[in-house]
PDB file of C-alpha atoms in Angstrom:
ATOM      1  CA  UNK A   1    -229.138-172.293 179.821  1.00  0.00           C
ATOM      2  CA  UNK A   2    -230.961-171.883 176.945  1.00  0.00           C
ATOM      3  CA  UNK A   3    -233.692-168.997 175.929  1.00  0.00           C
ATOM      4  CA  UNK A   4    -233.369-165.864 177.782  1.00  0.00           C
ATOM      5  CA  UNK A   5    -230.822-166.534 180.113  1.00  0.00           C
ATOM      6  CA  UNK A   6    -231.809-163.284 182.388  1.00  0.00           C
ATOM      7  CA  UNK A   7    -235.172-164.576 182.519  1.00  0.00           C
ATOM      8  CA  UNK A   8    -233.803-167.924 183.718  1.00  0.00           C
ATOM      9  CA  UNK A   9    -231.125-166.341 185.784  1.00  0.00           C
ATOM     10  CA  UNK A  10    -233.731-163.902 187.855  1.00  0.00           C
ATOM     11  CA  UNK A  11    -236.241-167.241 188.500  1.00  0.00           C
ATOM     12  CA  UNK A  12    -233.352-169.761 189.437  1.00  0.00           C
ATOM     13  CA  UNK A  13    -233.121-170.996 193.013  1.00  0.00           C
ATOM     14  CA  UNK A  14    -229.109-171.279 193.530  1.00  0.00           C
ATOM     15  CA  UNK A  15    -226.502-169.884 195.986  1.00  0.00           C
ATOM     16  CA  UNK A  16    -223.796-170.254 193.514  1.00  0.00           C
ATOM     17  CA  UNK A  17    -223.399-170.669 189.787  1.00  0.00           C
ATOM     18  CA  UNK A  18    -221.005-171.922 188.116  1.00  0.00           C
ATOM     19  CA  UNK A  19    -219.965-170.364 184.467  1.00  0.00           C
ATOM     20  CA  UNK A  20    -218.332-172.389 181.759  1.00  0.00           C
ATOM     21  CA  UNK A  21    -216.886-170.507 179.042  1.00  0.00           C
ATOM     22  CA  UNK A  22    -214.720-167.376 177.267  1.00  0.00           C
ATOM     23  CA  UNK A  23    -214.898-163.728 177.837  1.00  0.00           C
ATOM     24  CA  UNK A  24    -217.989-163.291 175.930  1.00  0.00           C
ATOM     25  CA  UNK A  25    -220.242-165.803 178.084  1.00  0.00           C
ATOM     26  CA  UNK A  26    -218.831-164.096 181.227  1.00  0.00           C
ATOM     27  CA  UNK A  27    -220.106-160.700 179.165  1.00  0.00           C
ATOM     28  CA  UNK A  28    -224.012-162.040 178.789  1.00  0.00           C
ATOM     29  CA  UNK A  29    -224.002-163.385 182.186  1.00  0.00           C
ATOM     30  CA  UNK A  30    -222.312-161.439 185.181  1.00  0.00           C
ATOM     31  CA  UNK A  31    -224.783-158.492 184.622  1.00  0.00           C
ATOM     32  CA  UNK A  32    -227.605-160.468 185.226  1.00  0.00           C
ATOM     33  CA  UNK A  33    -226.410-161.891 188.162  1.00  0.00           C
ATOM     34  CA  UNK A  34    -225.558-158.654 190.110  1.00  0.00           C
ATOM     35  CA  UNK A  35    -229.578-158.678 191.160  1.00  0.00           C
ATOM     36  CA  UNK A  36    -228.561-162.110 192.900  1.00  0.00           C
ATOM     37  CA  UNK A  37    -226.968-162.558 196.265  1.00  0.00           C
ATOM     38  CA  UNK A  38    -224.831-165.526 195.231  1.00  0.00           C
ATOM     39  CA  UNK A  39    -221.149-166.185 194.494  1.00  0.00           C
ATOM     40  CA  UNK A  40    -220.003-167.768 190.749  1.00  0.00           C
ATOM     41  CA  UNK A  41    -216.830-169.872 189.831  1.00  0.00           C
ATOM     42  CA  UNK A  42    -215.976-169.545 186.493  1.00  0.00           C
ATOM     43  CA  UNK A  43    -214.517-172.209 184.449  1.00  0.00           C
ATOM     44  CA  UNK A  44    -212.358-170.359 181.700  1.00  0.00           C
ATOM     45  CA  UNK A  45    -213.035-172.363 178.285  1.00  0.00           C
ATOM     46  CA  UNK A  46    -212.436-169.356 175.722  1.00  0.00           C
ATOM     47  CA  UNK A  47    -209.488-168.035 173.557  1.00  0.00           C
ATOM     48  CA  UNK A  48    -208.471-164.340 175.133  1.00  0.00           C
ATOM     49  CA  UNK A  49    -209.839-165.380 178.777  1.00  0.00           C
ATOM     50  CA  UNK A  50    -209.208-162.021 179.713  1.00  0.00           C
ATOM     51  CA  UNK A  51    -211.404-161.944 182.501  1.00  0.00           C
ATOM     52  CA  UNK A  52    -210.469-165.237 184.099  1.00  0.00           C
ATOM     53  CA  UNK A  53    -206.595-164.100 183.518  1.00  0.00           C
ATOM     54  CA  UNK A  54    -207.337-160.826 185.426  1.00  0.00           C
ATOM     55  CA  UNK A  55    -208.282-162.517 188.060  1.00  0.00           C
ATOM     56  CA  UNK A  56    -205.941-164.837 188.330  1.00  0.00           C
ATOM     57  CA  UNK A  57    -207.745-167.919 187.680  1.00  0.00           C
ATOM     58  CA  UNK A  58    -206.094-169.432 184.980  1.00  0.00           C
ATOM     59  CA  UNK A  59    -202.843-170.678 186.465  1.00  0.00           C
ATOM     60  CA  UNK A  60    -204.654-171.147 190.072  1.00  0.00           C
ATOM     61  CA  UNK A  61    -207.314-173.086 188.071  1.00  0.00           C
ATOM     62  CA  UNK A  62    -207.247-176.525 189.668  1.00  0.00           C
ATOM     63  CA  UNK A  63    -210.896-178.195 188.984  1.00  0.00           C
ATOM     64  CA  UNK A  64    -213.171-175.802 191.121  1.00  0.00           C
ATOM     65  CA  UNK A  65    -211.037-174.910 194.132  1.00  0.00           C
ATOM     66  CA  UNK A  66    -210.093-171.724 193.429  1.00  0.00           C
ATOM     67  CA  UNK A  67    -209.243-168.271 194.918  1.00  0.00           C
ATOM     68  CA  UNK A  68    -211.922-166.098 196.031  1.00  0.00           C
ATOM     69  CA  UNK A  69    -211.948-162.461 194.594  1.00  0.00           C
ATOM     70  CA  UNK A  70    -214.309-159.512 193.552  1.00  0.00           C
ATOM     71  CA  UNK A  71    -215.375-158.690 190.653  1.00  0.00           C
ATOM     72  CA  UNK A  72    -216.842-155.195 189.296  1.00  0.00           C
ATOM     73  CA  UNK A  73    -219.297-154.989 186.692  1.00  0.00           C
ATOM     74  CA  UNK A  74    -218.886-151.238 185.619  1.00  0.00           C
ATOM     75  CA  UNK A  75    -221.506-149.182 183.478  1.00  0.00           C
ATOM     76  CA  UNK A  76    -221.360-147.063 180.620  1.00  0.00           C
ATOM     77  CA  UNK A  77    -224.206-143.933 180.887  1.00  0.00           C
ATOM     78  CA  UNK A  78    -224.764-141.249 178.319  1.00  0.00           C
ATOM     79  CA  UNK A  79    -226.358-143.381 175.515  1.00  0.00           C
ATOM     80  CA  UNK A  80    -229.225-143.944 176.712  1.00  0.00           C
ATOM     81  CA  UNK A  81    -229.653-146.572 179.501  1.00  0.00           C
ATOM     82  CA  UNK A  82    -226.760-147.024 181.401  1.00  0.00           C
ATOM     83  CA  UNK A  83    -225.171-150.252 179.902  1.00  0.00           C
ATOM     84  CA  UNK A  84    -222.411-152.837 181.633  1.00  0.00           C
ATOM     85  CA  UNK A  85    -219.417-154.080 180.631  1.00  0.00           C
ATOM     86  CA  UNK A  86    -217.183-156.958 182.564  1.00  0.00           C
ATOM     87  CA  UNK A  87    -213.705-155.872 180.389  1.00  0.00           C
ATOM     88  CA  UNK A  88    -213.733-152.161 178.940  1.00  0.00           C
ATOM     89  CA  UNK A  89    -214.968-149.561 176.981  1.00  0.00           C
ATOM     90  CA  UNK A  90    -212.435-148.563 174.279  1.00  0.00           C
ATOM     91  CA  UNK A  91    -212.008-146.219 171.890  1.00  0.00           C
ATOM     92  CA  UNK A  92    -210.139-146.485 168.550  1.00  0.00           C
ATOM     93  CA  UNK A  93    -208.043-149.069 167.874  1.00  0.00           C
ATOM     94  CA  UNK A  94    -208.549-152.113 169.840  1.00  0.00           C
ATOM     95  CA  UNK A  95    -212.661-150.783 169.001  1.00  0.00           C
ATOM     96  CA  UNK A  96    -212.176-151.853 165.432  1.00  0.00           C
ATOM     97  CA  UNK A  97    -210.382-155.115 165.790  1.00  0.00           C
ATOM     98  CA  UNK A  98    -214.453-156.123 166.643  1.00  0.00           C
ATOM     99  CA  UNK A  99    -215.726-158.078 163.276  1.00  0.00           C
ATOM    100  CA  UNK A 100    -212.536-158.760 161.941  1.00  0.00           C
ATOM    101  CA  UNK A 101    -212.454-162.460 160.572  1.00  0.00           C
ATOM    102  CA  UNK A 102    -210.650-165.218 162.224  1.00  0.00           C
ATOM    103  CA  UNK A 103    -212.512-167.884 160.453  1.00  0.00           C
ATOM    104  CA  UNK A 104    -210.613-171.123 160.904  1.00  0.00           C
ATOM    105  CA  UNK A 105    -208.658-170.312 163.794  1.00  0.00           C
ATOM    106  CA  UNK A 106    -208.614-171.069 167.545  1.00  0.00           C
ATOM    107  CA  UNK A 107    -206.556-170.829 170.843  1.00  0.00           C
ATOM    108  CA  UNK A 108    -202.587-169.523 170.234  1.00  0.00           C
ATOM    109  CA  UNK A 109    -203.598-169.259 166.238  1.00  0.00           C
ATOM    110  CA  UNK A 110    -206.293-167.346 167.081  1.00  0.00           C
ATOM    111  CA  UNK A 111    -204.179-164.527 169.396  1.00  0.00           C
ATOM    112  CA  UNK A 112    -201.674-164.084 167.083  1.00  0.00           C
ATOM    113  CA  UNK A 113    -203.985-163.650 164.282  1.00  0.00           C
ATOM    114  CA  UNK A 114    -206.143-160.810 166.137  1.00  0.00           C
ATOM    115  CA  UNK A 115    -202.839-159.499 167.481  1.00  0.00           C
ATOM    116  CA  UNK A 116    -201.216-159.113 163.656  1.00  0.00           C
ATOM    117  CA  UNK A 117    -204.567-157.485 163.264  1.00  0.00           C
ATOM    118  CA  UNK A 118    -204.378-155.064 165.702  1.00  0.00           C
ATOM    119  CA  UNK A 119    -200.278-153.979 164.826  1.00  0.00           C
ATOM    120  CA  UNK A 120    -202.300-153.617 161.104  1.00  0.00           C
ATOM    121  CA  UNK A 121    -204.767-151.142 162.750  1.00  0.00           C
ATOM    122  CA  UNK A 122    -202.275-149.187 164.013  1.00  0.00           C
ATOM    123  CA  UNK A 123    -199.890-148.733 161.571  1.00  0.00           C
ATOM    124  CA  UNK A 124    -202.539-147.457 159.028  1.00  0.00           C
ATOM    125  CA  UNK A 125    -205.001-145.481 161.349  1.00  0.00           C
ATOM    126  CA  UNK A 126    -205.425-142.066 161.566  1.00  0.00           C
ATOM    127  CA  UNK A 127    -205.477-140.353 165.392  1.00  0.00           C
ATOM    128  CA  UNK A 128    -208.716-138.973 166.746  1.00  0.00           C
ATOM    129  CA  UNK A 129    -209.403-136.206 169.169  1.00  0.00           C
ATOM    130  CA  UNK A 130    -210.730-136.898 172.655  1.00  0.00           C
ATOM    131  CA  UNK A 131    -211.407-135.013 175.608  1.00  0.00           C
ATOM    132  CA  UNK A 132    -211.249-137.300 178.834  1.00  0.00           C
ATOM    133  CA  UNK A 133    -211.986-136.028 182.401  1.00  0.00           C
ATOM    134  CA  UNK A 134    -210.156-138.106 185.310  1.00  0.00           C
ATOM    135  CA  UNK A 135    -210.989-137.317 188.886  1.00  0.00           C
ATOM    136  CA  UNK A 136    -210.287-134.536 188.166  1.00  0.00           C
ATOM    137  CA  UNK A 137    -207.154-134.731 186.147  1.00  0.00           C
ATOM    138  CA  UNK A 138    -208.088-133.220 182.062  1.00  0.00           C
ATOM    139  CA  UNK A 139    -206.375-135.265 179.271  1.00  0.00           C
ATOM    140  CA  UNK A 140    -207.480-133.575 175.659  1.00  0.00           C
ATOM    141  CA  UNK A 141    -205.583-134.921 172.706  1.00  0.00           C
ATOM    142  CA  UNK A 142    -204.884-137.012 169.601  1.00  0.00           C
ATOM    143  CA  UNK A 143    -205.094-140.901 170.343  1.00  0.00           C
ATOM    144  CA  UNK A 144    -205.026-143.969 168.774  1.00  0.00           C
ATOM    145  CA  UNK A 145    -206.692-145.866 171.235  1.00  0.00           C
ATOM    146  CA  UNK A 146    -208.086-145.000 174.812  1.00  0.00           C
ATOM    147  CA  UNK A 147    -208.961-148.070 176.679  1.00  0.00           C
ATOM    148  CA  UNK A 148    -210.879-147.687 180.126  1.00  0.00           C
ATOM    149  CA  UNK A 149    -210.128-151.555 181.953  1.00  0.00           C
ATOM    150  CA  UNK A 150    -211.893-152.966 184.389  1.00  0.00           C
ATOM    151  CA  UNK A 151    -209.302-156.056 184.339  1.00  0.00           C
ATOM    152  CA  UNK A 152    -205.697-156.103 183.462  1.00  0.00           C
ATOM    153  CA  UNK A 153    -206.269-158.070 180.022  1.00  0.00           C
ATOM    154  CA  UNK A 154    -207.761-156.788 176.462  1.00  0.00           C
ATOM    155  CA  UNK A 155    -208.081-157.370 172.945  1.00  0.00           C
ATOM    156  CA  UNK A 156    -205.936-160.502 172.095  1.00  0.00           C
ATOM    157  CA  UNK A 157    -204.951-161.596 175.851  1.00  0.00           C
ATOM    158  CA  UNK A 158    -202.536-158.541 176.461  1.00  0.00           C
ATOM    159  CA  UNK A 159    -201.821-157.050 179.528  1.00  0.00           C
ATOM    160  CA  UNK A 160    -202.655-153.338 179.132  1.00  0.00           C
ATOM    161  CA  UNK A 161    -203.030-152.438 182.733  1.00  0.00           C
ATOM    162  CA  UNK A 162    -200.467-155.067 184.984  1.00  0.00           C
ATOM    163  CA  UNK A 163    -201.537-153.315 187.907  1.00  0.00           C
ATOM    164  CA  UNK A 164    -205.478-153.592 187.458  1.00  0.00           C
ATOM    165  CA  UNK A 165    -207.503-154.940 190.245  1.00  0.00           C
ATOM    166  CA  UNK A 166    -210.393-155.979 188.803  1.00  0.00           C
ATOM    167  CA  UNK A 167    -212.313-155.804 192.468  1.00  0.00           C
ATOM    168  CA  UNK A 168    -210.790-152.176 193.831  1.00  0.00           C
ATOM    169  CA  UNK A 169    -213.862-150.016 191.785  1.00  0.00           C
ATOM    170  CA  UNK A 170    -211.281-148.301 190.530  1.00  0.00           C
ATOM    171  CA  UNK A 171    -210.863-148.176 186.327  1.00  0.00           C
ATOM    172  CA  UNK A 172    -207.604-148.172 184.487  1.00  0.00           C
ATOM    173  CA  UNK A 173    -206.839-146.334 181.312  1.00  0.00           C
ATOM    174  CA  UNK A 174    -204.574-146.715 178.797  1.00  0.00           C
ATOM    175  CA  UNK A 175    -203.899-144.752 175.835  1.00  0.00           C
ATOM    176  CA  UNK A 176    -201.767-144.978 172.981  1.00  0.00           C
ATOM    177  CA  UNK A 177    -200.948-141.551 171.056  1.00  0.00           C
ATOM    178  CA  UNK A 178    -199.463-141.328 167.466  1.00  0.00           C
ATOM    179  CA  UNK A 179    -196.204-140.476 168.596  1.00  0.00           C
ATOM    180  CA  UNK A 180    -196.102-143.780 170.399  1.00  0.00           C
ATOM    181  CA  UNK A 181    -197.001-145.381 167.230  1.00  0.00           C
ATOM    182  CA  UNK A 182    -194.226-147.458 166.478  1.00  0.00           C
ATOM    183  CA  UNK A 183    -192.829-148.080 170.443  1.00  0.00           C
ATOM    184  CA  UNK A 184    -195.812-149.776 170.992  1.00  0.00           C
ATOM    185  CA  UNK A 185    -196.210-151.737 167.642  1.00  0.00           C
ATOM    186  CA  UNK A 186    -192.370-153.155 168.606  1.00  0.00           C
ATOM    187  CA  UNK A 187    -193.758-153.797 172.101  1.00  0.00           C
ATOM    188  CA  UNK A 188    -196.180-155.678 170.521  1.00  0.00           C
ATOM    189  CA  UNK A 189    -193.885-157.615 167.982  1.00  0.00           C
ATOM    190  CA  UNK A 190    -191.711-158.558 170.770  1.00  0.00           C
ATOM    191  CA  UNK A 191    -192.070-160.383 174.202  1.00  0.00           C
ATOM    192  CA  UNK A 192    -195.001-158.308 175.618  1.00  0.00           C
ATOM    193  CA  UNK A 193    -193.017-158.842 179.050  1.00  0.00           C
ATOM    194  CA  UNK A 194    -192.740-155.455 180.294  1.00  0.00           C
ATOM    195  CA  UNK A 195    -195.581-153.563 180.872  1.00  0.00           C
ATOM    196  CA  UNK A 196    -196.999-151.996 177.281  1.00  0.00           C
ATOM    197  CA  UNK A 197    -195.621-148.423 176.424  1.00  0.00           C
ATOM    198  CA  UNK A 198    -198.430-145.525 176.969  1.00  0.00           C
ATOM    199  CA  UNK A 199    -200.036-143.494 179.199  1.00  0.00           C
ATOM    200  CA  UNK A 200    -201.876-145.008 182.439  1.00  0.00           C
ATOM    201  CA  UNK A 201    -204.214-143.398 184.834  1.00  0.00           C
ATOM    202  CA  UNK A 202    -206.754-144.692 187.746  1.00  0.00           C
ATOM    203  CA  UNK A 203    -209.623-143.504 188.489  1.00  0.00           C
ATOM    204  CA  UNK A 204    -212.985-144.241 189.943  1.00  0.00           C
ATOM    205  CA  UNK A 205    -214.951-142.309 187.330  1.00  0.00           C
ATOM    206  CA  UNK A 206    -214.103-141.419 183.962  1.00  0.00           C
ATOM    207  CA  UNK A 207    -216.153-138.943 181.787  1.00  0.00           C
ATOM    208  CA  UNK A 208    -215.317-138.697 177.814  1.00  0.00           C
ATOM    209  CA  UNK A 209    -216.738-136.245 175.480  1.00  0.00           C
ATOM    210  CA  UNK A 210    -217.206-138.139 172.430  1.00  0.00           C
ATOM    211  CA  UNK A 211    -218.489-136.996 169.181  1.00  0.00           C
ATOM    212  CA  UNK A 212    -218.362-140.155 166.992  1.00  0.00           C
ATOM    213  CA  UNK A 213    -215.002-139.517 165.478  1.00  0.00           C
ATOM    214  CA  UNK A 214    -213.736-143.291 166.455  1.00  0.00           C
ATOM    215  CA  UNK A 215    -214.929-146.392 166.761  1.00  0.00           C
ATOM    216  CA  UNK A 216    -216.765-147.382 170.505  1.00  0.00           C
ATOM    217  CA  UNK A 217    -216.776-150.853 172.455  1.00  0.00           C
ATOM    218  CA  UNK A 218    -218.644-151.791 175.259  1.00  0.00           C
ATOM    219  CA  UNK A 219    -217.015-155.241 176.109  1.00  0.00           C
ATOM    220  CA  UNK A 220    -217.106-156.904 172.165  1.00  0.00           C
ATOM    221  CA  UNK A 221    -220.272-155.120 171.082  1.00  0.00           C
ATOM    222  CA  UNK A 222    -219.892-151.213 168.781  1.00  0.00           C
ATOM    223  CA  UNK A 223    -221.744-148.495 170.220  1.00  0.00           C
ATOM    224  CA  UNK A 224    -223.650-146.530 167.413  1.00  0.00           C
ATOM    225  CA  UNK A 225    -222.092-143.285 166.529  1.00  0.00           C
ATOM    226  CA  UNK A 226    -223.924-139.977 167.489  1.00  0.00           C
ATOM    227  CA  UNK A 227    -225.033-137.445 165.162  1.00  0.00           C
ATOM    228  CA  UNK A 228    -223.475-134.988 167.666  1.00  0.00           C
ATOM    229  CA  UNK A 229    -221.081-134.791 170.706  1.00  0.00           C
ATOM    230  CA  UNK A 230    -222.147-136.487 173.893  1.00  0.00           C
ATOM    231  CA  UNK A 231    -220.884-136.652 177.478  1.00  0.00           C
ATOM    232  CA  UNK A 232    -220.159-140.923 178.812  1.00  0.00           C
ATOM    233  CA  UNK A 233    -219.978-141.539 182.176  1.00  0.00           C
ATOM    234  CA  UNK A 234    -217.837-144.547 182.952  1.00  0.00           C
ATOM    235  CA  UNK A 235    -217.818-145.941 186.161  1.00  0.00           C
ATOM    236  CA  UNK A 236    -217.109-149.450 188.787  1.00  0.00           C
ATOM    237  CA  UNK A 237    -220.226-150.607 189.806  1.00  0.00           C
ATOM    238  CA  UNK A 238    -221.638-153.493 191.725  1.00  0.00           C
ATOM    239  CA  UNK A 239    -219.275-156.513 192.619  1.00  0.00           C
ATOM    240  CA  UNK A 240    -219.483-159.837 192.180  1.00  0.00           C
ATOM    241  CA  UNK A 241    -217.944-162.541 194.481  1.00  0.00           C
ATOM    242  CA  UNK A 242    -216.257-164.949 192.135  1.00  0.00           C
ATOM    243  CA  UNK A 243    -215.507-168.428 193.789  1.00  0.00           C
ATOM    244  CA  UNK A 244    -217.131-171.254 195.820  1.00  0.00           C
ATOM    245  CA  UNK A 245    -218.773-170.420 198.931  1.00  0.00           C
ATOM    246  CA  UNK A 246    -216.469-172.863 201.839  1.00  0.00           C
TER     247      UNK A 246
END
């Protein structure tokens, strides 16, 4: 599709789509299509996949017969209009891995590069404070990055949240503080086979008082920073049927 793919989303006749691509055409896409009554197979083509690896697509992946699943498309609100993300909305660390260069590289190369990256960021960061709210559970502290997943998968294809289901509308956060610094930077140096060192919580709505201290993401795109504290909402929203109809 080529133009304004919501315009040509919202004015094509299908019952199912089919979606060819990485993480970041599943991210300009799936929003659009939560107006539609339709199911979509996706076809993961990208680096990361994290969103076809959630959902268990990429070992399963056998030309287009494929499990069906549910996907939520959750929503960021406090900046404005209320904005949707397919992955997760993340605060420091994994946040400023956007824009770093990878020029040159591609598939493994690519992974280890943004995951060398990421150990960098780390090491050298300094904590922020943030205030998160979680049904109804208060967590207030130094972190060096809060991640809220809708999938399992972030950042360079790692598996933050093993026990994400990306169609329960339930979120999963994961947060790294300083004094988990360096358990976490050897989790990531070694085989990444147990589940990542941190602090995990579910919850179907998350509210985080942020004042611009640390970086934002929504998905792979920075939020701008506020002039003064604000209130996010984070939430599951709509779902998606990914798959084939039979």
């Amino acid at each position: 599709l080529k133009g304004d793919p919501p315009r040509h989303l919202r004015a094509l006749p299908a019952d199912a789509m089919i979606v060819a691509g990485g993480d970041g055409t599943l991210r300009s896409m799936l929003p659009h299509l939560l107006a539609r009554d339709l199911s979509v197979a996706i076809v993961p083509l990208g680096t990361a996949n994290n969103v076809a690896r959630s959902l268990g697509l990429m070992a399963q992946f056998d030309g287009l017969d494929m499990p069906h699943r549910q996907l939520d498309i959750g929503f960021l609100e406090g900046l404005g209009e209320p904005v949707p993300f397919v992955e997760a909305v993340g605060f420091g660390a994994f946040a400023n891995l956007l824009g770093r260069e990878t020029e040159g590289a591609s598939g493994e190369d690519k992974l280890q590069r943004g995951r060398r990256s990421l150990a960098d960021q780390l090491a050298e960061m300094q904590p922020f404070h943030l205030r998160l709210c979680l049904d109804p559970q208060i967590v207030e502290g130094r972190f060096l990055a809060v991640e809220v997943l809708n999938v399992s998968h972030a950042g360079p294809s790692l598996v933050l949240a093993p026990d994400a289901d990306p169609g329960d509308s339930c979120l999963d956060i994961f947060c790294i503080a300083p004094e988990g610094r360096d358990e976490f930077l050897s989790w990531l140096e070694g085989s990444r086979r147990t589940s990542p060192p941190g602090f995990r919580h579910r919850a179907e709505h998350v509210r985080v008082d942020w004042d611009g201290e640390c970086n934002l993401r929504i998905d792979d795109r920075l939020a701008a920073r506020p002039d003064a504290a604000v209130r996010i909402g984070i939430r599951a929203g709509r779902k998606i049927a990914i798959g084939l109809p039979d």
